[in-house]
Coordinates of N, CA and C in Angstrom, one line a residue:
Chain I
E1 N 1.1 -1.1 0.2 CA -0.1 0.0 0.1 C 0.7 1.5 0.1
V2 N 0.5 2.0 -1.1 CA 1.1 3.1 -0.7 C 0.9 4.0 -0.3
V3 N 2.1 5.3 1.2 CA 2.1 6.2 1.9 C 2.6 7.1 1.1
L4 N 1.3 8.2 1.6 CA 1.7 9.3 1.3 C 1.5 10.4 3.0
T5 N 2.9 10.9 2.1 CA 3.6 12.1 3.5 C 3.8 13.8 3.2
Q6 N 2.4 14.0 4.1 CA 2.6 15.5 2.9 C 3.3 17.2 3.8
S7 N 4.0 17.5 3.5 CA 5.0 18.5 4.8 C 4.5 19.5 3.9
P8 N 4.6 21.0 4.6 CA 4.4 21.1 6.4 C 3.2 20.4 6.7
G9 N 2.9 20.0 7.5 CA 1.9 20.0 8.6 C 0.8 21.5 8.8
T10 N 2.0 22.2 8.7 CA 1.1 23.8 8.5 C 1.9 25.1 8.4
L11 N 1.5 25.4 7.3 CA 1.9 26.5 6.4 C 1.7 28.1 6.7
S12 N 2.2 28.8 7.2 CA 1.8 30.3 7.8 C 2.2 31.3 7.3
L13 N 1.6 32.1 6.0 CA 1.7 32.8 5.2 C 1.2 34.2 4.9
S14 N 1.1 35.1 4.0 CA 0.5 36.0 4.0 C -0.1 35.9 2.6
P15 N -1.5 36.6 2.4 CA -1.9 36.8 1.1 C -1.0 37.5 -0.4
G16 N -0.9 37.3 -0.9 CA 0.3 37.6 -1.8 C 1.6 36.8 -2.2
G17 N 1.6 35.6 -0.9 CA 3.1 35.4 -0.4 C 2.6 33.9 -1.7
R18 N 4.2 33.2 -1.5 CA 3.9 32.0 -2.3 C 4.2 31.0 -1.7
A19 N 2.8 30.0 -2.0 CA 3.4 28.6 -0.8 C 3.8 27.8 -2.2
T20 N 4.3 26.8 -0.9 CA 5.3 25.4 -1.4 C 4.7 24.0 -0.8
L21 N 3.6 23.0 -1.3 CA 4.0 21.7 -0.2 C 3.7 21.7 -0.8
S22 N 5.0 19.9 0.0 CA 5.3 18.4 -0.5 C 4.6 17.5 -0.7
C23 N 4.4 16.9 -0.7 CA 3.9 14.9 -1.2 C 5.0 13.8 -1.6
R24 N 5.5 13.1 -0.6 CA 5.8 12.6 -0.8 C 5.4 10.6 -0.8
A25 N 5.6 9.8 -1.6 CA 5.3 8.5 -1.4 C 6.4 7.5 -1.0
S26 N 5.8 6.6 -0.4 CA 6.7 6.0 -0.1 C 6.5 4.3 -1.2
Q27 N 6.5 4.9 -2.8 CA 6.8 4.2 -3.5 C 6.2 4.9 -4.7
S28 N 7.1 4.4 -5.8 CA 6.5 5.2 -7.0 C 4.6 5.1 -7.0
V29 N 3.9 6.1 -7.8 CA 2.9 6.3 -8.1 C 3.3 6.9 -9.8
R30 N 3.8 6.9 -10.0 CA 4.2 7.5 -11.7 C 3.4 8.5 -12.2
S31 N 2.8 9.1 -12.5 CA 1.8 10.6 -12.6 C 0.4 10.0 -11.9
Y32 N 0.5 9.3 -10.8 CA -1.6 9.4 -10.4 C -1.1 9.9 -9.0
L33 N -1.3 11.6 -8.9 CA -1.0 11.8 -8.2 C -2.2 12.9 -8.2
A34 N -2.8 13.2 -7.1 CA -3.9 14.9 -7.2 C -3.9 15.5 -6.2
W35 N -3.6 17.0 -6.3 CA -4.3 17.3 -5.2 C -5.7 18.1 -4.7
Y36 N -6.0 17.8 -3.8 CA -7.9 18.6 -3.4 C -7.6 20.0 -2.6
Q37 N -8.7 20.8 -2.7 CA -8.4 21.7 -1.5 C -9.7 21.5 -0.9
Q38 N -9.3 21.9 0.4 CA -11.0 21.8 1.3 C -10.9 22.8 2.5
K39 N -11.9 23.6 2.5 CA -12.4 24.8 3.0 C -12.9 23.9 4.4
P40 N -13.2 24.7 5.2 CA -13.5 24.6 6.7 C -15.4 24.5 6.6
G41 N -16.1 22.9 6.3 CA -17.5 23.2 6.7 C -18.3 22.6 5.3
Q42 N -17.0 22.4 4.2 CA -17.2 21.9 2.1 C -16.1 20.9 2.2
A43 N -16.7 20.6 1.2 CA -16.2 18.8 0.5 C -14.9 19.3 0.0
P44 N -13.9 18.3 -0.6 CA -12.5 19.1 -0.6 C -12.6 18.9 -2.5
R45 N -12.5 20.1 -3.2 CA -12.0 20.0 -4.4 C -11.1 20.0 -5.6
L46 N -11.3 19.7 -6.0 CA -9.3 18.9 -7.1 C -9.0 19.7 -7.6
L47 N -8.0 19.9 -7.6 CA -7.4 21.1 -8.3 C -6.0 20.8 -8.9
I48 N -5.7 19.9 -9.1 CA -4.5 19.6 -10.0 C -5.0 17.6 -9.9
Y49 N -4.8 17.0 -11.0 CA -4.3 15.7 -11.4 C -3.3 15.3 -12.5
D50 N -2.9 14.3 -12.7 CA -1.6 13.4 -13.0 C -0.3 14.3 -12.8
A51 N -0.7 14.5 -11.5 CA 1.1 15.3 -10.7 C 0.7 17.2 -11.7
S52 N 0.1 16.9 -12.7 CA 0.3 18.3 -12.9 C -0.6 19.4 -13.9
S53 N -1.6 18.5 -14.2 CA -3.1 18.9 -14.8 C -3.6 19.7 -13.8
R54 N -4.0 21.2 -14.2 CA -5.2 21.8 -13.5 C -6.5 21.2 -14.1
A55 N -7.3 20.7 -13.3 CA -8.7 21.0 -13.2 C -9.8 22.2 -13.8
T56 N -10.9 21.5 -14.3 CA -11.7 22.7 -15.0 C -12.4 23.5 -14.0
G57 N -11.4 24.9 -14.4 CA -11.7 26.2 -13.7 C -11.1 26.5 -12.2
I58 N -9.8 26.1 -12.3 CA -9.1 26.1 -11.2 C -8.3 27.2 -11.8
P59 N -7.5 28.2 -10.8 CA -6.9 29.3 -11.6 C -5.5 28.9 -11.4
D60 N -4.7 29.6 -12.5 CA -3.5 29.3 -13.0 C -2.6 29.5 -11.9
R61 N -3.1 30.0 -10.8 CA -1.4 30.5 -9.7 C -1.3 29.4 -8.9
F62 N -2.6 28.2 -9.0 CA -2.6 26.6 -8.7 C -1.6 26.1 -9.8
S63 N -0.5 25.7 -9.6 CA 0.6 24.4 -9.8 C 0.8 23.3 -9.9
G64 N 1.3 22.6 -10.6 CA 1.6 21.2 -9.5 C 2.5 20.3 -10.4
S65 N 4.0 19.7 -10.0 CA 4.9 19.3 -10.8 C 5.0 18.1 -9.7
G66 N 6.2 17.2 -10.6 CA 6.9 15.9 -10.5 C 6.3 15.1 -10.4
S67 N 7.0 13.4 -10.0 CA 6.6 12.0 -10.8 C 6.9 11.4 -9.9
G68 N 6.7 10.1 -9.8 CA 7.8 8.7 -8.8 C 7.1 8.8 -7.4
T69 N 8.0 10.1 -6.8 CA 8.1 10.0 -5.6 C 8.1 10.9 -4.8
D70 N 8.7 12.1 -5.7 CA 8.2 14.0 -4.9 C 7.3 14.7 -6.1
F71 N 6.7 15.2 -5.2 CA 5.1 16.3 -5.9 C 5.4 17.4 -5.1
T72 N 4.9 18.5 -5.7 CA 4.8 20.2 -5.1 C 3.7 20.1 -5.8
L73 N 2.8 21.2 -5.0 CA 1.9 21.7 -5.4 C 2.2 23.3 -4.9
T74 N 1.9 23.9 -5.7 CA 2.6 25.8 -5.6 C 1.5 26.8 -5.9
I75 N 1.0 27.8 -5.0 CA 0.2 28.2 -5.5 C 1.1 29.7 -5.3
S76 N 1.4 30.1 -6.6 CA 2.1 31.3 -6.8 C 2.0 32.5 -5.7
R77 N 0.7 33.6 -5.8 CA 0.3 34.2 -5.1 C -1.1 33.9 -4.2
L78 N -0.8 34.0 -2.7 CA -1.8 33.3 -1.7 C -2.9 34.5 -2.6
E79 N -4.1 33.6 -2.0 CA -5.7 34.9 -2.6 C -6.1 34.7 -1.3
P80 N -7.0 35.5 -0.8 CA -7.7 34.7 0.9 C -8.1 33.8 0.2
E81 N -8.3 33.1 -0.1 CA -9.8 32.1 -0.3 C -9.2 31.0 -0.6
D82 N -7.4 30.9 -0.7 CA -6.7 30.0 -0.9 C -6.8 29.5 1.0
F83 N -6.7 30.4 1.8 CA -6.6 29.6 3.1 C -6.9 28.7 3.4
A84 N -6.8 27.1 3.4 CA -7.8 26.0 3.2 C -6.9 25.0 3.6
V85 N -7.1 23.9 3.7 CA -6.6 22.3 4.2 C -6.5 22.4 2.4
Y86 N -4.7 21.5 2.0 CA -4.2 20.6 1.1 C -4.2 19.1 1.0
Y87 N -5.2 18.3 0.4 CA -4.7 17.0 0.3 C -4.1 16.6 -0.7
C88 N -2.9 16.0 -0.6 CA -2.7 14.7 -1.6 C -3.5 13.6 -2.2
Q89 N -3.4 12.9 -3.1 CA -4.1 11.5 -3.3 C -3.6 11.1 -4.7
H90 N -3.5 10.2 -4.4 CA -2.9 8.2 -5.2 C -4.2 8.1 -5.5
Y91 N -4.3 7.9 -7.1 CA -5.0 6.7 -7.9 C -4.9 5.5 -8.4
G92 N -5.0 5.2 -8.9 CA -4.8 4.0 -9.9 C -4.1 3.0 -9.0
G93 N -4.1 3.0 -8.4 CA -3.8 1.7 -7.4 C -3.8 0.7 -6.4
S94 N -4.1 0.0 -5.2 CA -4.1 -0.7 -4.5 C -3.8 -1.2 -2.9
P95 N -5.1 -0.3 -2.1 CA -6.0 -0.1 -2.6 C -6.0 1.3 -3.6
P96 N -7.1 1.1 -4.5 CA -7.7 2.2 -5.4 C -6.6 3.8 -5.3
V97 N -7.3 3.8 -3.6 CA -7.3 5.9 -3.2 C -6.1 5.2 -1.8
T98 N -5.4 6.1 -2.2 CA -4.7 6.8 -0.7 C -4.3 8.5 -1.1
F99 N -4.9 8.6 0.6 CA -4.7 9.8 1.1 C -3.5 10.6 1.1
G100 N -3.1 11.9 1.6 CA -1.8 12.6 2.4 C -2.2 13.3 3.3
G101 N -1.9 12.7 4.5 CA -2.1 13.7 5.8 C -3.0 14.9 5.9
G102 N -2.9 15.4 5.1 CA -3.1 17.3 4.9 C -1.9 18.2 5.5
T103 N -2.3 19.2 4.4 CA -1.5 20.6 5.2 C -2.0 21.1 4.6
K104 N -2.6 22.5 6.0 CA -2.9 23.5 6.5 C -2.4 24.6 5.8
V105 N -2.9 26.1 4.8 CA -2.3 26.9 4.5 C -2.7 27.9 5.4
E106 N -2.1 29.3 6.8 CA -3.3 29.7 7.2 C -2.3 31.0 6.8
I107 N -3.4 32.4 7.5 CA -2.2 33.3 7.6 C -2.0 33.5 8.6
Chain C
E1 N -25.3 21.1 -14.4 CA -24.2 20.8 -13.2 C -24.4 19.7 -12.1
V2 N -23.1 18.7 -12.7 CA -22.7 17.6 -10.9 C -23.6 18.2 -10.1
Q3 N -24.4 17.2 -9.4 CA -24.9 17.2 -7.9 C -24.8 16.0 -7.5
L4 N -24.1 15.9 -6.6 CA -23.9 14.5 -6.0 C -24.4 14.6 -4.4
V5 N -26.0 14.2 -3.5 CA -26.6 14.7 -2.1 C -26.3 13.5 -1.4
E6 N -25.9 13.6 -0.7 CA -26.5 12.0 0.5 C -27.0 12.7 1.0
S7 N -28.0 11.2 2.1 CA -28.2 11.4 3.0 C -28.7 10.0 3.6
G8 N -29.3 9.8 4.6 CA -29.2 8.5 6.0 C -28.4 8.8 6.6
G9 N -27.1 9.5 6.9 CA -26.4 10.0 8.1 C -27.3 10.4 9.4
A10 N -27.3 9.9 11.0 CA -27.6 9.4 11.7 C -26.7 9.1 12.9
L11 N -27.3 9.7 14.0 CA -26.5 8.9 15.5 C -27.5 7.8 15.8
V12 N -26.6 6.8 15.6 CA -26.5 5.1 15.6 C -26.1 4.4 17.1
Q13 N -26.4 4.0 18.1 CA -25.9 3.3 19.0 C -24.6 2.2 18.2
P14 N -23.5 1.7 18.8 CA -22.7 0.7 18.3 C -23.5 -0.8 18.3
G15 N -23.0 -1.3 16.9 CA -23.4 -2.2 16.5 C -24.6 -2.6 16.1
R16 N -25.5 -1.0 15.4 CA -26.8 -0.8 15.3 C -26.2 -1.1 13.0
S17 N -27.0 -0.2 13.0 CA -27.2 -0.4 11.1 C -26.9 0.5 10.4
L18 N -26.9 1.7 9.4 CA -26.9 2.3 9.4 C -27.6 2.1 7.1
R19 N -28.5 3.1 6.9 CA -28.2 2.5 5.5 C -27.7 4.2 4.8
L20 N -26.7 4.5 3.6 CA -26.5 6.4 3.2 C -27.4 5.8 1.9
S21 N -27.5 7.2 1.5 CA -28.0 6.7 -0.2 C -27.1 8.0 -0.6
C22 N -26.2 8.4 -1.7 CA -26.1 9.7 -2.6 C -27.0 9.2 -3.7
A23 N -27.6 10.8 -4.3 CA -28.6 10.9 -5.5 C -28.0 11.6 -6.3
A24 N -27.8 10.9 -7.7 CA -26.9 11.5 -8.2 C -27.5 12.7 -9.9
S25 N -27.0 13.5 -10.2 CA -28.0 14.2 -10.8 C -27.1 14.9 -12.0
G26 N -26.8 15.7 -12.8 CA -26.3 17.0 -14.1 C -25.5 15.4 -14.5
F27 N -24.8 14.1 -14.9 CA -24.2 14.1 -15.4 C -24.7 12.3 -15.9
T28 N -24.5 11.2 -16.7 CA -25.1 10.3 -16.8 C -23.7 9.3 -16.1
F29 N -24.5 9.0 -15.2 CA -24.8 7.8 -13.4 C -24.0 6.6 -14.0
D30 N -24.6 5.9 -15.5 CA -24.2 4.9 -15.5 C -22.4 4.5 -16.8
G31 N -22.5 5.8 -16.7 CA -20.7 5.9 -16.8 C -19.7 6.2 -16.1
Y32 N -19.8 6.5 -14.9 CA -18.9 6.4 -14.0 C -18.9 5.7 -13.1
A33 N -17.9 5.1 -12.1 CA -17.8 4.9 -10.9 C -17.3 5.5 -9.6
M34 N -18.2 5.6 -9.1 CA -18.5 6.0 -7.5 C -18.0 5.2 -6.4
H35 N -17.8 5.8 -5.5 CA -16.9 6.2 -4.8 C -17.9 6.9 -3.1
W36 N -17.5 6.3 -2.2 CA -17.5 6.9 -0.7 C -16.2 6.8 -0.6
V37 N -16.1 8.3 0.5 CA -14.8 8.6 1.1 C -14.9 9.2 2.8
R38 N -14.5 8.9 4.0 CA -15.4 9.8 5.0 C -14.5 9.5 5.7
Q39 N -14.6 11.3 6.8 CA -13.5 11.9 7.1 C -14.0 12.1 9.0
A40 N -13.2 11.8 9.6 CA -13.7 11.8 11.2 C -13.0 13.2 11.4
P41 N -14.2 13.7 12.0 CA -14.3 14.8 13.1 C -13.2 15.4 12.9
G42 N -12.7 16.4 12.6 CA -11.2 17.5 13.1 C -9.9 16.4 12.6
K43 N -10.2 14.8 11.3 CA -9.4 14.5 11.0 C -9.5 14.8 8.8
G44 N -8.5 14.0 9.0 CA -8.5 13.8 7.0 C -9.0 12.4 6.7
L45 N -9.0 12.8 5.2 CA -9.7 11.5 4.8 C -9.9 10.4 4.2
E46 N -10.4 9.9 4.8 CA -10.1 8.5 4.1 C -11.0 7.6 3.5
W47 N -11.0 6.8 2.0 CA -11.3 5.7 1.2 C -11.9 4.9 1.5
V48 N -13.2 4.6 1.6 CA -14.0 3.5 2.1 C -14.4 2.6 1.4
S49 N -14.9 2.9 -0.5 CA -15.6 1.5 -0.6 C -15.2 2.2 -2.1
G50 N -16.0 1.3 -2.7 CA -15.6 2.0 -4.7 C -16.4 1.0 -5.4
I51 N -17.3 1.0 -6.5 CA -18.1 0.5 -7.3 C -17.6 1.0 -8.7
S52 N -17.4 -0.2 -9.4 CA -17.6 0.0 -10.8 C -18.3 0.9 -11.6
A53 N -18.7 1.5 -12.6 CA -19.9 1.9 -13.8 C -21.6 0.4 -13.3
N54 N -20.8 -1.2 -14.1 CA -21.4 -1.3 -14.4 C -21.9 -2.4 -12.8
S55 N -21.0 -2.1 -12.0 CA -21.1 -2.9 -10.0 C -20.7 -4.0 -10.9
G56 N -19.8 -4.7 -11.8 CA -19.3 -5.5 -11.5 C -17.7 -5.6 -10.8
D57 N -17.6 -4.3 -10.7 CA -15.9 -4.9 -9.8 C -16.2 -4.1 -8.3
I58 N -16.4 -4.2 -7.1 CA -16.0 -3.3 -6.0 C -14.8 -3.8 -4.8
I59 N -14.7 -2.9 -4.4 CA -13.8 -3.2 -3.4 C -14.5 -2.4 -2.0
Y60 N -13.0 -3.0 -1.3 CA -13.8 -2.2 0.2 C -12.3 -1.4 1.1
A61 N -11.9 -0.8 2.0 CA -11.6 -0.9 2.4 C -10.9 -1.6 3.6
D62 N -10.2 -2.0 4.2 CA -9.6 -2.9 4.9 C -10.2 -3.0 6.5
S63 N -10.6 -1.9 6.5 CA -11.5 -1.1 7.9 C -13.0 -1.5 8.1
V64 N -13.4 -1.5 6.5 CA -15.1 -2.0 6.5 C -14.8 -3.0 5.6
K65 N -14.1 -3.5 5.8 CA -14.8 -4.8 4.8 C -15.2 -6.0 6.2
G66 N -16.6 -6.1 5.3 CA -17.2 -7.5 5.8 C -18.3 -6.5 6.7
R67 N -18.2 -5.7 6.9 CA -19.2 -4.8 7.8 C -20.1 -3.8 6.5
F68 N -19.6 -3.6 5.4 CA -20.1 -2.2 5.1 C -20.8 -2.7 3.9
T69 N -20.9 -2.9 2.6 CA -22.0 -3.2 1.4 C -22.2 -2.1 0.0
I70 N -21.6 -2.1 -0.1 CA -21.5 -0.7 -1.5 C -22.5 -1.3 -2.5
S71 N -23.7 -0.4 -2.9 CA -24.5 -0.6 -3.9 C -24.7 0.5 -4.2
R72 N -25.4 0.1 -5.9 CA -26.0 1.2 -7.2 C -27.1 0.7 -7.8
D73 N -27.6 1.6 -8.2 CA -29.3 1.6 -8.8 C -28.9 2.6 -9.5
N74 N -28.5 2.0 -11.4 CA -28.3 2.9 -12.5 C -29.7 3.5 -13.1
A75 N -30.7 2.7 -12.7 CA -32.0 3.7 -13.3 C -32.8 4.5 -12.1
K76 N -32.2 4.5 -10.9 CA -32.6 5.2 -10.4 C -31.5 6.9 -10.4
N77 N -30.3 6.2 -11.0 CA -29.1 7.3 -10.5 C -28.5 7.6 -9.3
S78 N -28.3 6.7 -8.1 CA -28.1 6.2 -7.2 C -27.5 5.2 -6.4
L79 N -26.3 6.0 -5.4 CA -25.8 4.8 -4.9 C -25.3 4.5 -3.5
Y80 N -25.7 3.4 -3.0 CA -25.8 2.9 -1.4 C -24.4 2.8 -0.4
L81 N -24.9 2.4 0.7 CA -23.6 2.3 1.2 C -24.2 1.7 2.3
Q82 N -24.5 -0.1 2.8 CA -24.9 -0.2 3.9 C -23.8 -0.2 5.1
L83 N -24.7 0.5 6.0 CA -23.3 -0.1 7.1 C -23.8 -1.0 9.0
D84 N -22.9 -2.2 8.6 CA -23.8 -2.8 9.5 C -22.4 -3.1 10.4
S85 N -22.8 -3.8 11.9 CA -22.3 -3.9 12.8 C -21.4 -2.6 13.1
L86 N -22.1 -1.2 13.5 CA -21.0 -0.3 13.5 C -20.2 -0.2 14.8
R87 N -18.8 0.9 14.3 CA -18.1 0.9 15.9 C -18.0 2.3 15.3
A88 N -17.5 2.9 16.9 CA -17.3 4.6 17.0 C -16.1 5.0 16.3
E89 N -15.4 3.7 16.2 CA -14.1 4.7 14.8 C -15.5 4.9 13.6
D90 N -16.2 4.4 13.4 CA -16.9 4.8 12.2 C -17.8 5.7 12.5
T91 N -17.2 7.1 12.9 CA -18.2 8.4 13.3 C -17.1 8.8 12.2
A92 N -17.9 9.7 11.2 CA -17.3 10.7 10.5 C -18.4 11.2 9.5
L93 N -17.9 11.9 8.6 CA -19.1 12.5 7.0 C -18.9 11.4 6.4
Y94 N -19.5 11.7 5.3 CA -19.4 10.1 4.7 C -19.6 10.7 3.4
Y95 N -18.7 11.2 2.2 CA -19.0 12.1 1.1 C -19.2 10.3 -0.1
C96 N -20.0 11.0 -1.1 CA -20.1 10.3 -2.3 C -19.4 11.5 -2.9
T97 N -18.5 10.1 -4.2 CA -18.1 11.1 -5.0 C -17.8 10.2 -6.1
K98 N -17.3 10.5 -7.6 CA -17.6 10.2 -8.6 C -16.1 10.0 -9.3
R99 N -15.8 9.1 -10.2 CA -14.7 8.8 -11.1 C -15.0 8.2 -12.6
V100 N -14.0 8.5 -13.7 CA -14.3 8.2 -14.7 C -14.2 6.3 -14.8
N101 N -12.4 6.5 -14.1 CA -12.1 5.3 -13.7 C -10.5 5.1 -13.1
S102 N -10.2 4.0 -12.4 CA -9.5 4.2 -11.6 C -8.1 4.6 -12.0
Q103 N -7.9 5.1 -12.9 CA -7.1 5.9 -13.6 C -7.6 7.5 -13.3
N104 N -8.1 8.3 -12.2 CA -8.6 8.9 -12.5 C -8.6 9.1 -11.4
P105 N -8.6 10.3 -11.3 CA -9.4 11.2 -9.5 C -10.4 11.2 -9.6
F106 N -11.0 11.7 -8.0 CA -12.0 11.7 -7.7 C -12.4 13.3 -8.4
D107 N -13.7 13.4 -9.1 CA -14.0 14.9 -9.8 C -14.8 15.7 -9.4
S108 N -15.9 14.8 -9.0 CA -16.8 15.4 -8.1 C -17.3 15.3 -6.3
W109 N -17.9 16.2 -5.6 CA -17.9 15.9 -4.5 C -19.0 15.9 -3.7
G110 N -20.2 15.1 -3.0 CA -21.3 15.5 -2.7 C -21.1 16.4 -1.0
Q111 N -21.6 17.3 -0.7 CA -21.2 17.5 1.0 C -21.3 16.8 1.9
G112 N -21.9 15.6 1.4 CA -21.7 14.7 2.9 C -22.6 14.5 4.0
T113 N -22.7 13.7 4.7 CA -23.7 12.9 5.9 C -23.1 12.3 6.8
M114 N -23.5 13.3 7.8 CA -23.0 13.1 8.9 C -23.8 11.3 9.8
V115 N -23.1 10.5 10.4 CA -22.8 9.1 11.3 C -22.1 9.4 12.4
T116 N -22.5 9.3 13.4 CA -22.1 9.3 14.8 C -22.8 7.8 15.0
V117 N -22.0 7.5 15.3 CA -21.9 6.3 16.7 C -21.6 6.0 18.1
S118 N -22.7 5.8 19.0 CA -22.2 6.5 19.8 C -23.6 6.1 21.1
S119 N -23.3 5.6 22.4 CA -24.1 4.5 23.1 C -24.0 5.8 24.3

């Protein structure tokens, strides 16, 4: 089973700043890696899939990179609505889906 | 517009059963695999179970195997999760999600239905 480790647990930044979130897999997941954003009281929303492809309607300040075991989600200029919890997810394996523990981006 | 609306969550005693439902609209339901994902209060996301578009493939997380049963009714555009032998650790918000197939992420989520297991 693939284990996803996200770091840091919490990221304290200011609006306009740059956020760099890490997700490390215990074994290669190729590019089967997605990122989700979850705001308080809301369901997760798909941001990035296949490691670097933005989902429909996602602003271009969100970008994903990496392959194999090391992945990064970058938010280039933080907007107030970007402060949330971010999860990485591996899909296509067995079990079919695993999630990282999450990174909270706070002001 | 894609809509996934969960229902059926409740406060139940340990050992009891519950059936969750997810009503889908805005997409071709029988063209998508469907999954349940849960989130315990203040915790992260945990995948629970999935079912393929034609119900031919069904899979469960080890934590619920033998206690939960996933099913779907494509004629009613509905997904179900039967929860038996409930435990305190099953307390969570249960989300319904969809994806095209196993090589894709979850592209839409419902708002969830809360299951609380407590005496």
